[in-house]
Amino acid sequence: MIKVDIEEERKEILKRYRRLLRVAKPLLRDNDAKLIKKAFNISNEAHKDMRRKSGEPYIYHPLEVALVCVEEIGLGTTSIIAALLHDVVEDTELELEDIEREFGPKVASIIDGLTKISGVFEYGTSQQAENFRKMLITLSDDVRVILIKLADRLNNMRTLDSMPRHKQLKIASETKYLYAPLSHRLGLYSIKSELEDLYLKFTDKETYEFIVNKIKESRVSRNKFIKTFVAPIEAELKQQNFKFVVKGRPKSIFSIYNKMKKQNIPFEEVYDLFAIRIIIDTELENEKADCWQVYSVVTDFYRPNPDRLRDWISTPRANGYESLHTTVMSQTGQWVEVQIRTQRMDDIAERGYAAHWKYKEKENSPEKGAVGLDDWITQVRTVLENNDGSAIEFMDDFRGNLFSDEVFVFTPKGDLKVLPFGATALDFAFEIHSEVGSTCIGAKVNQKLVPIGHVLKNGDQVEILTSKKQRPNEDWLKHVMTSRARAKIKDALKEEKKQYILDGKEIVQRKLKQMKMEFSSMVVEQLRAFFETKTTTEFYYKVGKGIIDPTSIKTFKDFKLDKKDKKSSMSKITDESSFTKEIKNLKGPEHDQLLIGEDMDVVDYILAKCCNPIPGDDVFGFVTVNEGIKIHRTSCPNALELLSNHGNRVIKARWTSQQEIAFLAGLKIVGTDRVGLISDLTKVISNELKVNMRSITVDSDSGLFEGTIKLYVHSTGHLEKLIHNLSKVNGVLKVSRFD
């Protein structure tokens, strides 16, 4: 038991509270400090007997969340109060009514949006998705719900060390899947980068620490390089009387990792490890001209790469980001990214959504970026209003909306429309009007006829062709990217679907009557399972639409009769111990076992084909709907989606000490070609380690050799030893494992 010094803790709590007040001071008006004090006292009292997993007093968490809201997002008093109280309704005796009485309806409504839904979920839905949907419903009234939620998530990620491994995986994956794209969408770049870095830290600690150390090692030479690079630019800008600051910042750990993975290159070959940022202090009306003036100074000294110029000042990104980016060649032959922006733009880039409103109020006119964000929130509202499908479906729709790139296209009259990257002519049609979308038969892009699924490019001019006879069909959903278009198409299909469901139900009733079978919920449920449909309404729909032939219902009756005649060959297993015994009999006593679940029991499982885990791999169990427990590697390509959307179906799993059992693994070998290389490789594999090979494929092109080998190994240790020995073969440059 850890001894707790209550007096020390009380001092620390007060110290953190005073820091919050100090940071918030510039934002506070009249009565604000008193309200914050009241919220802090209520929260402190409500959480007084609670501790975090790390053993710290729980009140540290709401205090830290409130601090992130002020310091990193730039929110005001209402948000500070809501952040301090965000867990009291969920975790303590206090009710929403109490909060409303003390702090008014606004704070109560934000806290309601932040309070998770409790209750029962139907099997196959996801509690995380349901909670997220609830939170977003409040977003359409007040964006602060999401901003406080992001602050809450950031603090959870910063303190994830004290959580058990399976919880770390679940929370980190959910963060990468949803909260990082969401913070990007709201323009909170530094929060997005930190969330992604922490995701990597908890899912692949080895790689994370490798990159962190590499960045540390290169810090001195990097700083020296930046100093030399910016010296002539700084001198010239001073000469021209600019007020400015220059920052050199390394790329985030996660984006370096992404580059290494995507381009399959080592750390040393990631050329844009950092960016130089020039921030100028200038009047609003001179912003554009001054930024281009600075660009002109930079390119006087260094040659720019014409393909890498990004002008987000003339047309800001949909999340309000404004900046001028160029990549130039330094004297040492290294490409360097230079970002040019004003103080206002930098504020918005760092603090996103909250900063827009600060400037919007000052200027009394809606800003370009802010309008883009307002439009986006309106779109989210549309998705919410039109969504009565499963929460998972909703999450997919919503994630589709968290796009980071846009295309700028024009109407025939020259009006600019901003759409997500990959949007089609059909998306454009729904962007103009839902009636135009619903009757669209094709389009003219730059005067050429194209089909509805034609993907639009920057600068396209689009004219939509319509016909009164046209109506949306299921296939259209494959041709759209935007949630607005998806929602409108689903609306139209819903009406049509209702009719098919009613027709299908009628047909089923009629058929069962003809076959002298009772029309009951049990029979319909059996029919649903027999025809492998998810729900009874889907079954009715498929019958009504003719996808399931009504005459085939007779085969169901024959199947039932056939089943009655056959006795089940499997003996009944009544309790758990006889179940385990049965598995041992079937698999033999030497079967390698995984310990699964909280109690680390021995349970039957299947190894997932998507990532082929082998003993020694870091793994988790996933409860599937009809295949029992499947074991996945934590680095599996599907892990992110499974851990994010179905966290409640994820269970702990780890390997016991291994029996010598062979598991299939794949190795990729790259090297310089020479006579006898394959013979040497196969010798290492078969002679040294007595490993069985299943297949070997080799491709040789102009002196370079690339091969893949599939072989059976006993564990990750065994595999690593083999990789080490193969790397020593003369001519081999790189050996890596693949799934």
XYZ file of C-alpha atoms in Angstrom:
739
model
C 0.000 0.000 0.000
C 1.450 3.395 -1.044
C 1.581 5.898 1.828
C -0.219 9.097 0.864
C 0.762 12.506 2.248
C -2.649 14.234 2.340
C -1.169 17.664 3.141
C 1.304 17.466 0.216
C -1.516 16.441 -2.115
C -3.717 19.328 -0.931
C -0.864 21.769 -1.709
C -0.355 20.212 -5.162
C -4.105 20.475 -5.957
C -4.102 24.169 -5.000
C -0.920 24.758 -7.012
C -2.562 23.260 -10.133
C -5.768 25.225 -9.549
C -3.817 28.525 -9.208
C -1.909 27.775 -12.412
C -5.243 27.328 -14.223
C -6.479 30.706 -12.918
C -3.198 32.379 -13.883
C -3.393 31.099 -17.483
C -7.118 31.938 -17.755
C -6.771 35.455 -16.279
C -6.654 37.380 -19.618
C -9.975 35.747 -20.649
C -11.915 36.376 -17.436
C -14.647 38.985 -17.015
C -16.738 40.333 -14.045
C -17.923 37.322 -12.055
C -15.957 34.578 -13.858
C -13.300 33.842 -11.220
C -16.009 33.230 -8.588
C -17.848 30.791 -10.870
C -14.629 28.891 -11.643
C -13.843 28.701 -7.915
C -17.354 27.326 -7.227
C -16.947 24.698 -10.010
C -13.531 23.702 -8.669
C -14.865 23.311 -5.104
C -17.843 21.207 -6.258
C -15.593 18.993 -8.403
C -12.961 18.651 -5.670
C -15.618 17.654 -3.114
C -17.387 15.239 -5.509
C -14.140 13.452 -6.441
C -12.477 13.632 -3.003
C -12.452 9.854 -2.380
C -11.529 8.916 -5.966
C -8.100 8.146 -7.384
C -6.798 7.608 -10.904
C -5.202 4.313 -11.965
C -1.797 5.924 -11.301
C -2.779 6.467 -7.647
C -3.020 10.274 -8.000
C -6.081 12.199 -6.712
C -8.810 12.177 -9.394
C -9.200 15.994 -9.296
C -5.848 16.297 -11.149
C -7.650 15.076 -14.298
C -10.445 17.729 -14.516
C -7.876 20.429 -13.629
C -5.538 19.295 -16.432
C -8.435 19.085 -18.943
C -9.495 22.649 -18.042
C -5.874 23.793 -18.498
C -5.675 22.223 -21.990
C -8.969 23.995 -22.873
C -7.492 27.401 -21.994
C -3.825 27.024 -22.847
C -3.901 24.849 -25.957
C -7.357 25.508 -27.428
C -8.028 29.044 -26.181
C -11.519 28.450 -24.703
C -13.149 30.651 -22.050
C -15.013 30.493 -18.717
C -18.002 28.306 -19.757
C -15.603 25.644 -21.057
C -13.373 25.833 -17.953
C -16.425 25.208 -15.730
C -17.674 22.365 -17.961
C -14.175 20.798 -18.021
C -13.876 20.942 -14.220
C -17.271 19.251 -13.859
C -17.202 16.950 -16.921
C -17.021 13.698 -14.923
C -19.180 14.518 -11.876
C -22.546 13.446 -13.350
C -21.126 10.168 -14.608
C -19.003 9.249 -11.591
C -20.623 10.839 -8.529
C -23.990 11.485 -6.859
C -24.465 14.888 -8.516
C -27.259 15.173 -11.119
C -27.481 17.348 -14.245
C -30.281 19.331 -12.542
C -27.835 20.345 -9.764
C -25.362 21.626 -12.362
C -28.067 23.562 -14.211
C -29.252 25.165 -10.980
C -25.716 26.296 -10.079
C -24.285 27.209 -13.509
C -27.180 27.551 -15.959
C -28.458 25.523 -18.973
C -25.414 26.096 -21.252
C -22.928 24.352 -18.941
C -25.480 21.596 -18.208
C -26.052 20.928 -21.925
C -22.272 20.708 -22.604
C -21.789 18.284 -19.687
C -24.736 16.204 -20.885
C -23.004 15.884 -24.271
C -19.815 14.781 -22.523
C -21.520 12.211 -20.274
C -21.380 8.745 -21.744
C -24.603 6.880 -22.390
C -25.214 4.085 -19.938
C -27.572 1.187 -20.566
C -27.780 -1.855 -22.769
C -26.574 -2.012 -26.350
C -27.874 -4.492 -28.875
C -25.259 -7.087 -29.796
C -23.273 -6.058 -32.825
C -23.428 -2.327 -32.084
C -20.524 -0.520 -30.543
C -20.681 1.338 -27.262
C -17.896 3.670 -28.374
C -19.762 4.508 -31.580
C -22.983 5.157 -29.652
C -21.186 7.455 -27.211
C -19.568 9.285 -30.063
C -22.893 9.754 -31.818
C -24.410 11.215 -28.647
C -21.530 13.617 -28.251
C -21.889 14.789 -31.847
C -25.602 15.449 -31.442
C -24.615 18.063 -28.868
C -21.875 19.309 -31.220
C -24.557 20.549 -33.585
C -25.706 22.892 -30.790
C -22.344 23.706 -29.255
C -18.926 22.936 -30.711
C -17.331 23.278 -27.247
C -18.522 19.731 -26.442
C -16.069 18.316 -28.968
C -13.263 20.705 -28.016
C -13.517 19.736 -24.309
C -13.751 16.066 -25.316
C -10.494 16.470 -27.269
C -8.851 18.067 -24.205
C -10.147 15.152 -22.088
C -8.793 12.610 -24.574
C -5.407 14.377 -24.743
C -5.042 14.174 -20.953
C -6.117 10.495 -20.984
C -3.479 9.747 -23.617
C -0.790 11.645 -21.679
C -1.513 9.497 -18.602
C -2.066 6.173 -20.394
C 1.069 4.621 -18.846
C -0.824 3.501 -15.748
C -3.481 1.580 -17.739
C -3.346 -2.195 -18.443
C -2.008 -3.164 -21.888
C -5.345 -4.102 -23.528
C -6.902 -0.805 -22.365
C -3.910 1.085 -23.764
C -4.447 -0.555 -27.147
C -8.188 0.136 -27.182
C -7.908 3.801 -26.114
C -4.906 4.532 -28.368
C -6.553 2.969 -31.435
C -9.824 4.814 -30.857
C -7.783 8.032 -30.578
C -5.989 7.450 -33.886
C -9.191 6.336 -35.629
C -11.407 9.235 -34.552
C -9.990 11.915 -32.299
C -6.809 12.677 -34.276
C -8.715 13.203 -37.589
C -11.317 15.214 -35.678
C -8.730 17.555 -34.154
C -7.225 17.961 -37.646
C -10.665 18.817 -39.017
C -11.121 21.479 -36.338
C -7.692 22.923 -37.151
C -5.988 21.843 -33.899
C -2.728 20.728 -35.504
C -0.515 20.518 -32.422
C -3.129 18.418 -30.578
C -3.544 16.177 -33.632
C 0.242 15.616 -33.817
C 0.541 14.851 -30.109
C -2.377 12.380 -30.220
C -0.785 10.549 -33.161
C 2.635 10.493 -31.477
C 1.114 9.058 -28.284
C -0.799 6.469 -30.348
C 2.534 5.284 -31.747
C 4.140 5.340 -28.282
C 1.540 2.897 -26.884
C 1.099 0.632 -29.910
C 4.698 0.396 -31.142
C 6.976 1.611 -28.338
C 10.144 0.300 -29.983
C 9.710 2.343 -33.200
C 8.568 5.380 -31.203
C 11.682 5.363 -29.012
C 13.930 4.689 -32.016
C 12.639 7.847 -33.790
C 12.730 9.956 -30.586
C 16.400 9.010 -30.071
C 17.247 9.691 -33.719
C 15.659 13.171 -33.481
C 17.654 13.851 -30.283
C 20.895 12.706 -31.933
C 20.398 15.014 -34.917
C 19.311 18.062 -32.835
C 22.697 19.851 -32.704
C 23.425 19.525 -36.424
C 19.795 20.416 -37.228
C 19.917 23.636 -35.187
C 23.224 24.597 -36.794
C 21.760 23.976 -40.261
C 18.613 26.055 -39.483
C 20.759 28.961 -38.204
C 22.836 29.049 -41.396
C 19.766 28.606 -43.612
C 17.682 31.464 -42.117
C 20.546 33.990 -41.633
C 20.342 35.661 -45.111
C 16.504 35.629 -45.044
C 16.405 37.282 -41.597
C 18.894 39.969 -42.675
C 16.846 40.861 -45.762
C 13.505 40.903 -43.882
C 14.997 43.264 -41.268
C 16.282 45.439 -44.126
C 12.700 45.613 -45.448
C 11.354 46.554 -41.958
C 9.266 43.410 -41.395
C 8.247 42.499 -37.840
C 8.652 38.704 -37.741
C 9.773 35.581 -35.888
C 11.380 32.487 -37.412
C 10.833 29.024 -35.918
C 12.402 25.745 -36.971
C 10.338 22.791 -35.829
C 10.934 19.042 -36.358
C 8.190 17.020 -38.017
C 6.036 14.993 -35.614
C 7.292 11.516 -34.674
C 4.217 9.925 -36.238
C 4.607 11.741 -39.569
C 8.278 10.658 -39.749
C 7.161 7.077 -38.985
C 4.498 7.356 -41.706
C 7.047 8.544 -44.265
C 9.438 5.712 -43.380
C 6.633 3.162 -43.689
C 4.973 4.505 -46.845
C 8.184 5.041 -48.782
C 9.937 2.069 -47.148
C 13.012 4.162 -46.303
C 15.273 4.424 -43.204
C 15.188 7.491 -40.905
C 18.280 8.986 -42.577
C 16.467 9.221 -45.933
C 13.443 11.212 -44.665
C 14.508 14.503 -46.210
C 11.953 16.920 -44.712
C 12.614 16.172 -41.042
C 11.747 19.751 -40.115
C 10.033 22.860 -41.454
C 11.031 26.509 -41.135
C 8.140 28.791 -40.217
C 8.243 32.559 -40.805
C 5.502 34.390 -38.875
C 4.989 38.075 -39.718
C 3.137 40.689 -37.723
C 1.067 42.764 -40.147
C -2.327 44.437 -40.646
C -5.241 42.322 -41.925
C -5.523 44.213 -45.232
C -1.787 43.728 -46.031
C -1.618 40.010 -45.140
C -1.706 38.520 -48.618
C 0.720 40.996 -50.216
C 3.184 40.747 -47.302
C 3.231 36.922 -47.329
C 4.028 36.921 -51.059
C 6.708 39.553 -50.432
C 8.361 37.231 -47.870
C 8.039 34.338 -50.394
C 9.889 36.493 -52.909
C 12.701 37.114 -50.366
C 13.034 33.350 -49.604
C 13.178 32.405 -53.299
C 15.808 35.124 -53.978
C 18.199 33.083 -51.832
C 17.018 29.515 -52.498
C 15.613 27.788 -55.585
C 11.988 26.645 -55.054
C 10.498 23.341 -56.205
C 7.587 24.489 -58.455
C 5.565 21.313 -57.738
C 5.627 21.968 -53.991
C 4.001 25.413 -53.783
C 0.793 25.402 -51.697
C -1.245 28.616 -51.567
C -3.740 28.288 -48.714
C -3.991 32.067 -48.347
C -6.068 32.690 -51.481
C -8.218 29.615 -50.772
C -7.971 28.454 -47.128
C -8.463 24.758 -46.330
C -11.926 23.716 -45.190
C -10.814 23.704 -41.548
C -9.775 27.352 -41.808
C -6.014 26.768 -42.171
C -4.246 29.624 -43.990
C -0.564 29.566 -44.918
C 1.844 29.702 -47.831
C 4.086 26.610 -48.157
C 7.051 26.205 -50.449
C 9.928 23.707 -50.591
C 13.350 25.142 -51.489
C 16.812 23.740 -52.139
C 19.444 24.699 -49.521
C 23.167 25.186 -50.194
C 23.876 21.707 -48.790
C 21.649 20.102 -51.435
C 18.823 19.394 -48.999
C 15.142 20.252 -49.600
C 13.635 22.451 -46.868
C 9.949 23.240 -46.347
C 9.260 26.908 -45.579
C 5.867 28.012 -44.217
C 4.957 31.702 -44.417
C 2.011 33.080 -42.432
C 0.840 36.002 -40.285
C 0.362 36.054 -36.514
C -3.424 35.692 -37.001
C -2.980 32.700 -39.328
C -0.543 31.086 -36.894
C -3.023 31.518 -34.031
C -5.695 29.800 -36.102
C -3.310 27.031 -37.165
C -2.385 26.338 -33.538
C -5.774 26.818 -31.898
C -8.146 26.058 -34.757
C -11.837 26.559 -34.234
C -11.669 28.641 -31.043
C -9.267 31.182 -32.599
C -11.636 31.821 -35.521
C -14.257 33.197 -33.252
C -11.782 35.474 -31.479
C -10.936 37.111 -34.830
C -14.489 36.870 -36.148
C -15.780 38.909 -33.194
C -12.973 41.469 -33.611
C -13.649 42.054 -37.280
C -17.430 41.682 -37.034
C -17.379 39.753 -40.258
C -17.356 35.999 -40.798
C -13.930 34.886 -41.906
C -13.214 32.637 -44.873
C -12.006 29.756 -42.724
C -14.719 30.138 -40.115
C -17.379 29.953 -42.805
C -15.825 26.671 -44.012
C -16.068 25.261 -40.499
C -19.635 26.481 -40.066
C -20.539 24.716 -43.305
C -18.893 21.561 -42.024
C -20.849 21.633 -38.765
C -24.038 22.090 -40.809
C -23.035 18.973 -42.784
C -22.480 17.025 -39.548
C -25.968 18.085 -38.476
C -27.367 16.718 -41.754
C -25.616 13.376 -41.194
C -27.040 13.181 -37.661
C -30.576 14.071 -38.663
C -30.641 11.561 -41.493
C -28.999 8.676 -39.712
C -31.127 5.920 -38.308
C -28.764 3.099 -39.255
C -26.324 1.481 -36.868
C -23.876 3.645 -34.958
C -20.991 1.948 -36.802
C -22.482 2.989 -40.160
C -22.791 6.499 -38.794
C -19.130 6.461 -37.693
C -18.055 5.459 -41.203
C -20.107 8.292 -42.699
C -18.694 10.735 -40.200
C -15.084 9.638 -40.681
C -15.571 10.107 -44.405
C -16.226 13.724 -43.520
C -12.929 14.224 -41.696
C -11.113 14.743 -44.967
C -7.858 16.632 -44.914
C -7.577 17.558 -48.592
C -9.968 19.406 -50.836
C -10.569 20.062 -54.504
C -11.669 23.481 -55.725
C -14.169 23.309 -58.593
C -16.386 25.852 -60.347
C -20.006 26.072 -61.495
C -20.698 27.127 -65.149
C -21.135 30.714 -63.806
C -17.715 30.617 -62.098
C -18.847 30.174 -58.453
C -16.263 28.289 -56.373
C -17.275 25.067 -54.592
C -14.932 23.286 -52.163
C -15.341 19.487 -52.034
C -13.352 16.701 -50.353
C -10.509 15.160 -52.313
C -11.908 12.280 -54.398
C -15.398 13.854 -54.746
C -17.371 13.012 -57.887
C -19.741 14.783 -60.293
C -22.629 13.319 -58.236
C -21.236 14.901 -55.027
C -21.095 18.220 -56.871
C -24.736 17.817 -57.992
C -25.925 17.303 -54.375
C -23.717 20.230 -53.282
C -25.767 22.491 -55.585
C -29.214 21.199 -54.500
C -30.686 17.869 -53.369
C -33.204 18.013 -56.270
C -30.348 18.460 -58.801
C -28.535 15.523 -57.167
C -31.562 13.212 -57.164
C -32.232 13.735 -60.894
C -28.586 13.775 -62.074
C -27.836 11.584 -65.112
C -24.301 12.784 -65.811
C -22.212 15.946 -66.146
C -20.097 18.042 -68.451
C -16.646 18.615 -66.977
C -14.674 21.236 -68.932
C -17.222 20.801 -71.776
C -16.696 16.990 -71.944
C -19.470 14.493 -71.122
C -18.666 12.327 -68.085
C -20.602 9.740 -65.977
C -21.901 10.525 -62.443
C -18.941 8.712 -60.825
C -16.306 10.895 -62.555
C -13.733 12.068 -59.959
C -13.216 15.853 -60.009
C -9.845 17.617 -60.119
C -8.745 21.080 -58.972
C -9.983 23.824 -61.291
C -12.635 21.709 -63.084
C -15.710 23.552 -64.339
C -18.773 21.357 -63.883
C -22.240 21.480 -65.421
C -24.788 18.921 -64.182
C -27.218 17.199 -66.573
C -30.592 16.107 -65.135
C -33.702 14.171 -66.140
C -37.099 14.104 -64.407
C -37.264 10.321 -64.922
C -34.036 9.714 -62.969
C -34.112 8.546 -59.311
C -31.380 7.468 -56.867
C -30.464 3.785 -56.527
C -28.300 1.736 -54.138
C -25.396 1.844 -56.594
C -25.115 5.621 -56.218
C -23.646 5.226 -52.712
C -20.468 3.841 -54.344
C -20.088 7.056 -56.341
C -20.228 9.661 -53.576
C -17.794 10.903 -50.912
C -19.652 13.668 -49.074
C -21.997 12.959 -46.196
C -24.541 15.420 -47.622
C -24.875 13.327 -50.803
C -24.905 10.039 -48.859
C -27.621 11.301 -46.517
C -29.864 12.493 -49.383
C -29.433 9.238 -51.340
C -30.188 7.162 -48.220
C -33.311 9.276 -47.618
C -34.613 8.526 -51.091
C -33.761 4.819 -50.774
C -35.443 4.608 -47.368
C -38.851 5.426 -48.819
C -38.379 2.848 -51.558
C -37.091 0.292 -49.040
C -40.152 0.636 -46.785
C -42.362 -0.523 -49.650
C -40.112 -3.509 -50.441
C -40.161 -4.558 -46.748
C -43.979 -4.509 -46.635
C -44.172 -6.496 -49.905
C -41.596 -9.011 -48.604
C -43.490 -9.587 -45.354
C -46.692 -10.234 -47.299
C -44.932 -12.752 -49.617
C -43.400 -14.636 -46.635
C -46.791 -14.861 -44.876
C -48.382 -16.191 -48.061
C -45.638 -18.785 -48.679
C -45.695 -20.094 -45.093
C -49.490 -20.416 -45.285
C -49.172 -22.459 -48.517
C -46.623 -24.749 -46.818
C -48.922 -25.117 -43.778
C -46.305 -23.557 -41.497
C -47.050 -21.095 -38.736
C -46.084 -17.415 -39.270
C -44.398 -16.674 -35.923
C -41.401 -14.651 -34.787
C -39.496 -17.890 -34.127
C -40.050 -19.218 -37.662
C -39.145 -15.832 -39.175
C -35.962 -15.743 -37.056
C -35.046 -19.232 -38.341
C -35.710 -18.073 -41.913
C -33.473 -15.045 -41.342
C -30.629 -17.290 -40.122
C -31.195 -19.817 -42.928
C -30.872 -17.108 -45.597
C -27.923 -15.523 -43.745
C -29.360 -12.031 -43.379
C -28.506 -9.783 -40.417
C -32.046 -8.715 -39.454
C -35.605 -9.780 -40.184
C -36.298 -6.464 -41.963
C -33.305 -7.128 -44.248
C -34.750 -10.589 -44.926
C -38.183 -9.104 -45.818
C -36.490 -6.466 -47.970
C -34.508 -9.058 -49.939
C -37.639 -11.139 -50.520
C -39.645 -8.029 -51.545
C -36.940 -6.908 -53.971
C -36.552 -10.413 -55.421
C -32.921 -10.899 -54.241
C -34.207 -13.957 -52.329
C -36.457 -15.975 -54.605
C -39.784 -16.604 -52.756
C -39.894 -20.179 -54.121
C -36.604 -20.951 -52.312
C -38.464 -20.695 -48.968
C -39.531 -24.288 -49.670
C -35.871 -25.399 -49.345
C -36.000 -24.044 -45.773
C -38.867 -26.460 -44.961
C -36.960 -29.408 -46.481
C -33.851 -28.421 -44.509
C -35.809 -28.354 -41.235
C -37.281 -31.826 -41.872
C -33.859 -33.154 -42.833
C -32.347 -31.744 -39.629
C -35.015 -33.413 -37.494
C -34.132 -36.827 -38.917
C -30.410 -36.512 -38.228
C -29.226 -36.913 -34.661
C -26.419 -34.533 -33.728
C -23.146 -36.473 -33.904
C -21.467 -34.179 -31.400
C -21.790 -35.435 -27.822
C -23.208 -32.855 -25.422
C -20.586 -31.022 -23.408
C -22.173 -29.744 -20.232
C -19.533 -27.872 -18.263
C -16.355 -25.916 -18.867
C -13.868 -28.542 -17.694
C -15.310 -31.207 -19.990
C -15.227 -28.581 -22.779
C -11.476 -28.020 -22.234
C -10.993 -31.810 -21.998
C -12.825 -32.229 -25.314
C -10.510 -29.657 -26.959
C -7.457 -31.458 -25.557
C -8.750 -34.783 -26.909
C -9.291 -33.232 -30.325
C -5.996 -31.351 -30.453
C -3.723 -33.526 -28.365
C -2.070 -32.496 -25.069
C 0.860 -30.728 -26.717
C -1.363 -28.100 -28.439
C 0.100 -24.613 -27.986
C -2.229 -22.476 -25.924
C -2.952 -18.821 -25.448
C -4.047 -17.392 -22.131
C -7.133 -15.304 -22.791
C -9.330 -12.833 -20.864
C -9.087 -11.166 -17.447
C -8.564 -14.504 -15.642
C -6.110 -15.709 -18.293
C -8.029 -18.935 -18.967
C -7.251 -21.481 -21.656
C -9.998 -21.096 -24.260
C -10.365 -22.206 -27.859
C -9.469 -19.631 -30.509
C -8.683 -19.089 -34.201
C -5.589 -17.266 -35.528
C -6.645 -14.385 -37.798
C -5.637 -14.832 -41.438
C -5.146 -11.072 -41.952
C -1.966 -10.936 -39.848
C -0.906 -14.576 -39.082
C 0.206 -14.133 -35.440
C 2.935 -16.463 -34.171
C 3.995 -17.195 -30.556
C 5.867 -14.253 -29.071
C 3.899 -11.654 -31.083
C 2.069 -8.947 -29.159
C -1.588 -10.024 -29.586
C -5.180 -9.389 -28.490
C -8.340 -11.495 -28.675
C -11.481 -10.387 -30.525
C -14.911 -11.959 -29.943
C -16.469 -12.424 -33.396
C -20.184 -12.896 -34.002
C -20.007 -16.435 -35.360
C -16.393 -17.670 -35.337
C -15.613 -17.507 -31.611
C -12.428 -15.767 -30.472
C -9.969 -14.634 -33.142
C -6.384 -13.706 -32.256
C -4.845 -10.672 -34.031
C -1.400 -9.083 -33.843
C -1.540 -5.571 -32.354
C 0.128 -4.373 -35.566
C -2.543 -6.061 -37.742
C -3.873 -3.788 -40.545
C -7.410 -4.314 -39.164
C -6.485 -3.719 -35.496
C -7.198 0.025 -35.565
C -10.786 -0.413 -36.750
C -11.524 -3.379 -34.431
C -10.112 -1.710 -31.317
C -11.830 1.623 -32.095
C -15.296 0.498 -33.040
C -15.704 -2.674 -30.972
C -13.602 -2.072 -27.857
C -16.178 -3.952 -25.760
C -15.414 -7.163 -27.727
C -11.624 -6.982 -27.249
C -10.033 -9.277 -24.666
C -6.518 -9.704 -23.306
C -4.377 -12.505 -24.706
C -0.758 -13.637 -24.262
C 1.239 -16.713 -25.192
C 2.258 -19.395 -22.672
C 5.695 -21.019 -22.899
C 5.836 -22.601 -26.320
C 5.786 -26.183 -27.447
C 7.785 -26.727 -30.620
C 4.935 -26.077 -33.051
C 5.425 -24.607 -36.499
C 3.692 -21.398 -37.579
C 3.748 -19.953 -41.081
C 5.674 -16.667 -41.494
C 6.840 -14.658 -44.500
C 10.219 -12.998 -45.139
C 11.149 -10.444 -47.809
C 14.798 -10.385 -48.875
C 16.456 -7.612 -50.920
C 20.032 -7.751 -52.138
C 22.517 -7.603 -55.010
C 22.277 -10.546 -57.379
C 25.169 -13.009 -57.737
C 25.666 -16.638 -58.761
C 24.879 -19.054 -55.901
C 22.949 -16.536 -53.757
C 19.776 -18.680 -53.602
C 21.782 -21.758 -52.734
C 23.432 -19.881 -49.823
C 20.078 -18.604 -48.548
C 18.416 -22.019 -48.621
C 21.450 -23.535 -46.886
C 21.054 -21.096 -43.954
C 17.364 -21.896 -43.729
C 17.501 -25.696 -43.913
C 20.915 -26.556 -42.433
C 21.366 -24.079 -39.618
C 17.917 -23.977 -38.113
C 16.100 -27.060 -39.428
C 13.245 -24.933 -40.761
C 10.760 -26.150 -43.345
C 10.199 -23.881 -46.329
C 6.775 -23.734 -47.940
C 7.616 -21.544 -50.942
C 10.287 -19.236 -52.348
C 9.825 -16.688 -55.154
C 12.693 -14.680 -56.608
C 12.790 -11.714 -58.964
C 16.041 -10.342 -60.375
C 16.352 -7.106 -62.355
C 19.558 -5.327 -63.514
C 21.722 -6.666 -60.695
C 19.116 -6.242 -57.938
C 17.556 -9.250 -56.268
C 14.173 -9.370 -54.478
C 12.690 -12.553 -53.049
C 9.932 -13.713 -50.713
C 10.170 -16.884 -48.640
C 7.328 -18.516 -46.706
C 8.518 -20.865 -43.985
C 7.484 -22.496 -40.714
C 8.949 -21.160 -37.442
C 8.226 -21.752 -33.739
C 8.193 -18.199 -32.312
C 9.248 -14.580 -32.859
C 12.602 -15.376 -31.181
C 13.168 -18.181 -33.671
C 12.203 -15.872 -36.560
C 14.519 -13.055 -35.364
C 17.450 -15.483 -35.164
C 16.735 -16.576 -38.727
C 16.515 -12.943 -39.971
C 19.846 -12.188 -38.267
C 21.563 -15.175 -39.936
C 20.101 -14.418 -43.377
C 21.280 -10.771 -43.124
C 24.881 -12.047 -42.848
C 24.741 -13.822 -46.247
C 27.056 -12.085 -48.739
C 24.986 -9.735 -51.001
C 21.893 -9.510 -48.775
C 20.998 -5.866 -47.996
C 17.731 -6.176 -46.059
C 15.550 -8.927 -44.547
C 12.084 -8.040 -43.205
C 8.952 -9.893 -42.101
C 5.669 -9.471 -43.968
C 2.116 -10.634 -43.107
